[in-house]
Short mmCIF file of C-alpha atoms and ligand atoms in Angstrom, two decimals:
data_model
loop_
_atom_site.label_atom_id
_atom_site.label_comp_id
_atom_site.label_asym_id
_atom_site.label_seq_id
_atom_site.Cartn_x
_atom_site.Cartn_y
_atom_site.Cartn_z
CA MET A 1 196.80 87.34 118.33
CA GLY A 2 193.88 85.08 118.83
CA ARG A 3 192.50 83.82 122.18
CA VAL A 4 193.90 84.22 125.67
CA VAL A 5 192.41 82.04 128.18
CA ILE A 6 193.15 82.84 131.82
CA LEU A 7 192.53 80.34 134.60
CA LEU A 8 191.84 81.79 137.97
CA GLY A 9 191.69 79.97 141.19
CA ALA A 10 193.19 79.35 144.79
CA PRO A 11 196.14 77.03 145.17
CA GLY A 12 195.12 73.50 144.68
CA ALA A 13 191.90 74.57 142.82
CA GLY A 14 192.89 72.47 139.81
CA LYS A 15 194.41 75.07 137.35
CA GLY A 16 197.12 72.74 136.22
CA THR A 17 194.86 69.70 135.99
CA GLN A 18 192.32 71.40 134.01
CA ALA A 19 194.86 73.41 131.98
CA ALA A 20 196.36 70.12 130.77
CA GLN A 21 192.90 69.03 129.24
CA LEU A 22 191.87 72.50 127.95
CA SER A 23 195.14 72.87 126.00
CA LYS A 24 194.57 69.65 124.29
CA ASN A 25 190.98 70.43 123.64
CA LEU A 26 191.61 74.02 122.41
CA GLY A 27 194.92 73.58 120.78
CA LEU A 28 196.42 76.38 122.86
CA ALA A 29 199.91 76.31 124.59
CA HIS A 30 199.67 75.85 128.39
CA ILE A 31 201.72 78.51 130.12
CA SER A 32 202.02 77.97 133.89
CA THR A 33 204.24 80.61 135.60
CA GLY A 34 204.54 78.07 138.48
CA ASP A 35 206.08 75.33 136.17
CA LEU A 36 208.21 78.05 134.59
CA PHE A 37 209.67 79.06 137.95
CA ARG A 38 210.11 75.40 139.01
CA GLU A 39 212.12 74.76 135.93
CA ASN A 40 214.37 77.61 136.64
CA LEU A 41 214.76 76.40 140.22
CA LYS A 42 215.79 73.00 139.03
CA ASN A 43 218.32 74.35 136.64
CA ASN A 44 219.63 76.88 139.23
CA THR A 45 219.26 79.86 136.87
CA PRO A 46 219.74 83.24 138.22
CA LEU A 47 215.83 83.82 137.93
CA GLY A 48 215.39 80.50 139.92
CA ASP A 49 217.70 81.92 142.60
CA GLN A 50 215.73 85.05 142.81
CA ALA A 51 212.30 83.21 142.88
CA ARG A 52 213.35 80.33 145.39
CA GLU A 53 212.95 82.01 148.71
CA PHE A 54 209.50 83.54 147.87
CA MET A 55 208.11 80.29 146.35
CA ASN A 56 209.28 78.07 149.29
CA SER A 57 207.88 80.50 151.82
CA GLY A 58 204.48 80.67 150.05
CA ARG A 59 204.91 84.29 149.02
CA LEU A 60 204.59 85.62 145.49
CA VAL A 61 207.48 86.34 143.37
CA PRO A 62 207.81 90.03 142.75
CA ASP A 63 205.56 91.36 139.79
CA ALA A 64 208.61 92.61 137.83
CA LEU A 65 210.22 89.30 137.56
CA VAL A 66 207.03 87.46 136.76
CA ILE A 67 205.97 89.79 134.21
CA GLU A 68 209.31 89.78 132.19
CA MET A 69 209.42 85.90 132.37
CA LEU A 70 205.79 85.70 131.13
CA PHE A 71 206.20 88.19 128.33
CA ASP A 72 209.32 86.50 127.16
CA ARG A 73 207.57 83.06 127.09
CA VAL A 74 204.42 84.17 125.26
CA SER A 75 206.55 85.89 122.49
CA LYS A 76 207.44 82.36 121.23
CA PRO A 77 205.93 81.11 118.03
CA ASP A 78 203.63 78.46 119.68
CA CYS A 79 201.78 81.46 121.39
CA GLU A 80 201.07 83.33 118.20
CA VAL A 81 197.53 81.92 117.87
CA GLY A 82 196.86 82.45 121.56
CA TYR A 83 197.53 80.81 124.86
CA LEU A 84 196.31 79.43 128.10
CA LEU A 85 197.53 81.16 131.29
CA ASP A 86 197.60 79.03 134.55
CA GLY A 87 198.91 81.09 137.51
CA PHE A 88 199.10 84.42 135.88
CA PRO A 89 198.00 87.13 136.49
CA ARG A 90 198.04 86.93 140.24
CA THR A 91 198.00 90.61 141.21
CA ILE A 92 196.21 93.56 139.83
CA PRO A 93 199.40 95.11 138.39
CA GLN A 94 200.03 91.70 136.65
CA ALA A 95 196.56 91.97 135.19
CA ALA A 96 196.98 95.68 134.09
CA ALA A 97 200.36 94.72 132.45
CA LEU A 98 198.59 91.77 130.46
CA GLU A 99 195.68 94.10 129.47
CA GLU A 100 198.15 96.75 128.12
CA ALA A 101 200.20 94.37 126.19
CA LEU A 102 197.24 92.58 124.59
CA GLY A 103 195.36 95.89 123.69
CA THR A 104 192.21 95.14 121.82
CA ASP A 105 193.80 92.44 119.73
CA ALA A 106 192.93 89.30 121.64
CA ASP A 107 189.79 87.56 122.76
CA VAL A 108 190.22 87.30 126.63
CA VAL A 109 188.14 85.13 128.80
CA ALA A 110 188.90 84.45 132.47
CA LEU A 111 187.68 81.17 133.91
CA SER A 112 187.54 81.07 137.65
CA ILE A 113 187.60 77.52 139.30
CA GLU A 114 185.71 78.01 142.58
CA ILE A 115 186.62 75.83 145.57
CA ARG A 116 186.05 76.26 149.37
CA ASP A 117 189.17 76.81 151.55
CA ALA A 118 188.34 73.74 153.51
CA ALA A 119 188.90 71.61 150.42
CA ILE A 120 192.23 73.05 149.61
CA ILE A 121 194.69 71.72 152.25
CA GLU A 122 193.70 68.05 151.39
CA ARG A 123 194.17 68.71 147.70
CA ALA A 124 197.56 70.34 147.98
CA THR A 125 199.08 68.18 150.78
CA GLY A 126 198.33 64.90 148.73
CA ARG A 127 199.50 66.22 145.46
CA LEU A 128 202.50 64.50 143.66
CA LEU A 129 204.09 65.85 140.65
CA CYS A 130 206.41 64.07 137.93
CA ARG A 131 209.98 64.99 137.70
CA GLY A 132 210.09 64.11 134.04
CA CYS A 133 207.04 66.04 132.76
CA THR A 134 204.50 68.29 134.44
CA ALA A 135 201.84 65.51 135.05
CA ILE A 136 199.90 66.00 138.29
CA TYR A 137 198.57 63.20 140.57
CA HIS A 138 196.97 63.06 144.01
CA ARG A 139 197.65 60.29 146.59
CA THR A 140 193.98 59.72 146.91
CA PHE A 141 191.92 61.51 144.30
CA SER A 142 193.93 60.59 141.24
CA PRO A 143 196.65 58.09 142.23
CA PRO A 144 199.19 56.80 139.73
CA ALA A 145 198.67 53.25 138.42
CA GLN A 146 202.15 52.28 139.77
CA ALA A 147 203.13 53.92 143.16
CA GLY A 148 205.65 56.64 142.74
CA VAL A 149 205.82 56.29 138.91
CA CYS A 150 204.40 58.62 136.19
CA GLY A 151 201.90 57.01 134.02
CA GLU A 152 202.73 59.46 131.13
CA CYS A 153 206.49 59.20 130.98
CA GLY A 154 207.72 56.65 133.70
CA GLY A 155 209.40 59.56 135.73
CA GLU A 156 209.68 59.69 139.42
CA LEU A 157 206.83 61.40 141.41
CA PHE A 158 207.52 63.95 144.14
CA GLN A 159 205.92 66.22 146.56
CA ARG A 160 206.31 70.06 145.93
CA GLU A 161 208.36 71.90 148.52
CA ASP A 162 205.55 74.34 149.08
CA ASP A 163 202.89 71.76 149.46
CA GLN A 164 203.59 71.24 153.38
CA GLU A 165 200.59 72.34 155.32
CA GLU A 166 201.90 75.59 156.85
CA VAL A 167 203.13 76.72 153.43
CA VAL A 168 199.76 76.04 151.82
CA ALA A 169 197.91 77.93 154.54
CA LYS A 170 200.28 80.83 153.85
CA ARG A 171 199.67 80.58 150.01
CA LEU A 172 195.95 80.67 150.74
CA ASN A 173 196.17 83.73 152.77
CA VAL A 174 198.39 85.41 149.95
CA TYR A 175 195.64 84.21 147.47
CA HIS A 176 192.84 85.89 149.30
CA ALA A 177 194.87 89.14 149.79
CA GLU A 178 196.32 89.46 146.36
CA THR A 179 194.73 87.36 143.73
CA ALA A 180 191.04 86.88 144.67
CA PRO A 181 190.38 90.61 143.69
CA LEU A 182 191.06 89.65 140.11
CA VAL A 183 187.70 87.79 140.10
CA GLU A 184 186.05 91.22 140.43
CA TYR A 185 188.52 92.83 137.97
CA TYR A 186 187.55 90.50 135.19
CA SER A 187 183.97 90.40 136.16
CA ASP A 188 183.80 94.29 135.99
CA ARG A 189 185.10 93.82 132.27
CA ASP A 190 182.48 91.20 131.60
CA LEU A 191 185.14 88.61 130.95
CA LEU A 192 184.54 86.28 133.75
CA VAL A 193 183.19 82.66 133.77
CA GLY A 194 182.85 80.95 137.21
CA VAL A 195 182.76 77.16 137.39
CA ASN A 196 182.42 74.97 140.51
CA GLY A 197 185.77 73.24 141.09
CA GLU A 198 184.45 70.58 143.61
CA GLN A 199 183.31 68.08 141.13
CA ALA A 200 185.10 65.23 139.46
CA PRO A 201 188.03 66.65 137.16
CA ASP A 202 186.23 65.55 134.00
CA GLN A 203 182.95 67.37 135.10
CA VAL A 204 184.98 70.50 135.86
CA THR A 205 186.48 70.35 132.31
CA GLU A 206 183.07 69.96 130.81
CA ALA A 207 181.81 72.89 132.69
CA LEU A 208 184.94 74.93 131.73
CA LEU A 209 184.31 74.16 127.94
CA ALA A 210 180.52 74.92 128.15
CA GLY A 211 181.41 78.15 129.81
CA LEU A 212 183.96 79.13 127.18
CA SER A 213 181.45 78.29 124.25
CA ALA A 214 178.74 80.45 126.01
CA SER A 215 181.18 83.26 126.28
CA CYS A 216 182.17 83.00 122.53
CA ALA A 217 178.43 83.03 121.66
CA ALA A 218 177.99 86.20 123.62
CA ASP A 219 180.82 87.72 121.96
CA ASP A 220 179.57 86.89 118.51
CA ARG A 221 176.08 88.43 119.42
CA GLY A 222 177.91 91.60 120.72
CA SER A 223 179.78 92.19 117.63
CA ASN A 224 176.83 91.72 115.23
P1 AP5 B 1 201.72 77.64 141.31
O1 AP5 B 1 202.62 76.51 140.86
O2 AP5 B 1 201.01 78.36 140.17
O3 AP5 B 1 200.84 77.27 142.31
P2 AP5 B 1 199.30 77.66 142.82
O4 AP5 B 1 198.69 78.73 142.16
O5 AP5 B 1 199.50 77.66 144.29
O6 AP5 B 1 198.49 76.57 142.31
P3 AP5 B 1 198.74 74.97 142.45
O7 AP5 B 1 199.63 74.64 141.29
O8 AP5 B 1 199.08 74.76 143.84
O9 AP5 B 1 197.30 74.55 142.20
P4 AP5 B 1 196.41 74.19 140.94
O10 AP5 B 1 195.30 75.06 140.90
O11 AP5 B 1 197.39 74.05 139.71
O12 AP5 B 1 195.91 72.79 141.29
P5 AP5 B 1 196.37 71.30 140.61
O13 AP5 B 1 195.78 71.24 139.30
O14 AP5 B 1 197.77 70.95 140.81
O15 AP5 B 1 202.71 78.76 141.84
C1 AP5 B 1 203.60 78.34 142.83
C2 AP5 B 1 204.46 79.61 143.39
O16 AP5 B 1 205.15 80.20 142.26
C3 AP5 B 1 203.47 80.56 143.98
O17 AP5 B 1 203.33 80.33 145.25
C4 AP5 B 1 204.38 81.81 143.76
O18 AP5 B 1 205.50 81.88 144.75
C5 AP5 B 1 205.08 81.60 142.44
N1 AP5 B 1 204.20 82.20 141.37
C6 AP5 B 1 203.70 81.50 140.27
N2 AP5 B 1 203.05 82.32 139.47
C7 AP5 B 1 203.16 83.60 140.01
C8 AP5 B 1 202.61 84.87 139.68
N3 AP5 B 1 201.92 84.99 138.55
N4 AP5 B 1 203.03 85.99 140.46
C9 AP5 B 1 203.86 85.71 141.53
N5 AP5 B 1 204.36 84.56 141.88
C10 AP5 B 1 203.99 83.49 141.05
O19 AP5 B 1 195.54 70.28 141.71
C11 AP5 B 1 195.82 70.11 142.96
C12 AP5 B 1 195.67 68.86 143.60
O20 AP5 B 1 194.22 68.42 143.56
C13 AP5 B 1 196.29 67.75 142.56
O21 AP5 B 1 196.93 66.61 143.51
C14 AP5 B 1 195.14 67.19 141.69
O22 AP5 B 1 195.42 65.78 141.35
C15 AP5 B 1 194.02 67.34 142.66
N6 AP5 B 1 192.73 67.77 141.94
C16 AP5 B 1 192.60 68.55 140.90
N7 AP5 B 1 191.40 68.69 140.47
C17 AP5 B 1 190.71 67.81 141.29
C18 AP5 B 1 189.38 67.55 141.41
N8 AP5 B 1 188.36 68.09 140.62
N9 AP5 B 1 188.86 66.59 142.29
C19 AP5 B 1 189.74 66.05 143.21
N10 AP5 B 1 191.12 66.35 143.16
C20 AP5 B 1 191.51 67.25 142.27
MG1 MG B 2 199.38 74.41 139.33
ZN1 ZN B 3 205.74 62.23 133.70
#
């Protein structure tokens, strides 16, 4: 097992946007638990049926369901050299399960994309997603060249069910209660790199890559 990069951040912080860039740059599979659940919802699988109510109301899907889905996904061949996690772990028990599964085999780094609550509602409520691929747009901040059409695959753009303002507010509360403690969790283990998420997307990518290189250099020094 190679490198496991974890993206932490509030809803709308830019995890999916940055994961798409980092995945290309680092050659690691992009594993988004939100995308995996949305795929299950779309295909009306039993897992999708179990997750739907939680997602649409802005609550977390129970740990046992998420953990099983995640470990199943990362056991695929494209994750053998490592992977990039977007939206997992989201609770301390999820982080503990990952830590236990990885043991001392993997190089783990947690990148925290920092953003003020005040910026989040606007990001999430203006977001548009592609039905055909997982490309992410924003009505104001990164509009598609042609309204309603994905520039990557020509697919139709839509708004996520959980991106209505009341649900975003609920997701933000859940984030502070259940996910924000992971910043301290990874900081205590010396695995955390924090980056300012309120810059242009390209600048955030650069800062994340710089943070990753610095953390690798520190590891190399540590192992000498
Ligand atoms: P998930 O899909 O993971 O949603 P989330 O964490 O709430 O995060 P988002 O996808 O909303 O935001 P993002 O950080 O990816 O931002 P994005 O790049 O799109 O999870 C959905 C649900 O699934 C959860 O609520 C839960 O129910 C369930 N779930 C998933 N994982 C789970 C888990 N581990 N445990 C339990 N339940 C789980 O960017 C947002 C917008 O901002 C876009 O429009 C984008 O274009 C724009 N933008 C991005 N960067 C910038 C920038 N730098 N400047 C300006 N605009 C920007
Ligand atoms: Mg996302
Ligand atoms: Zn598309």
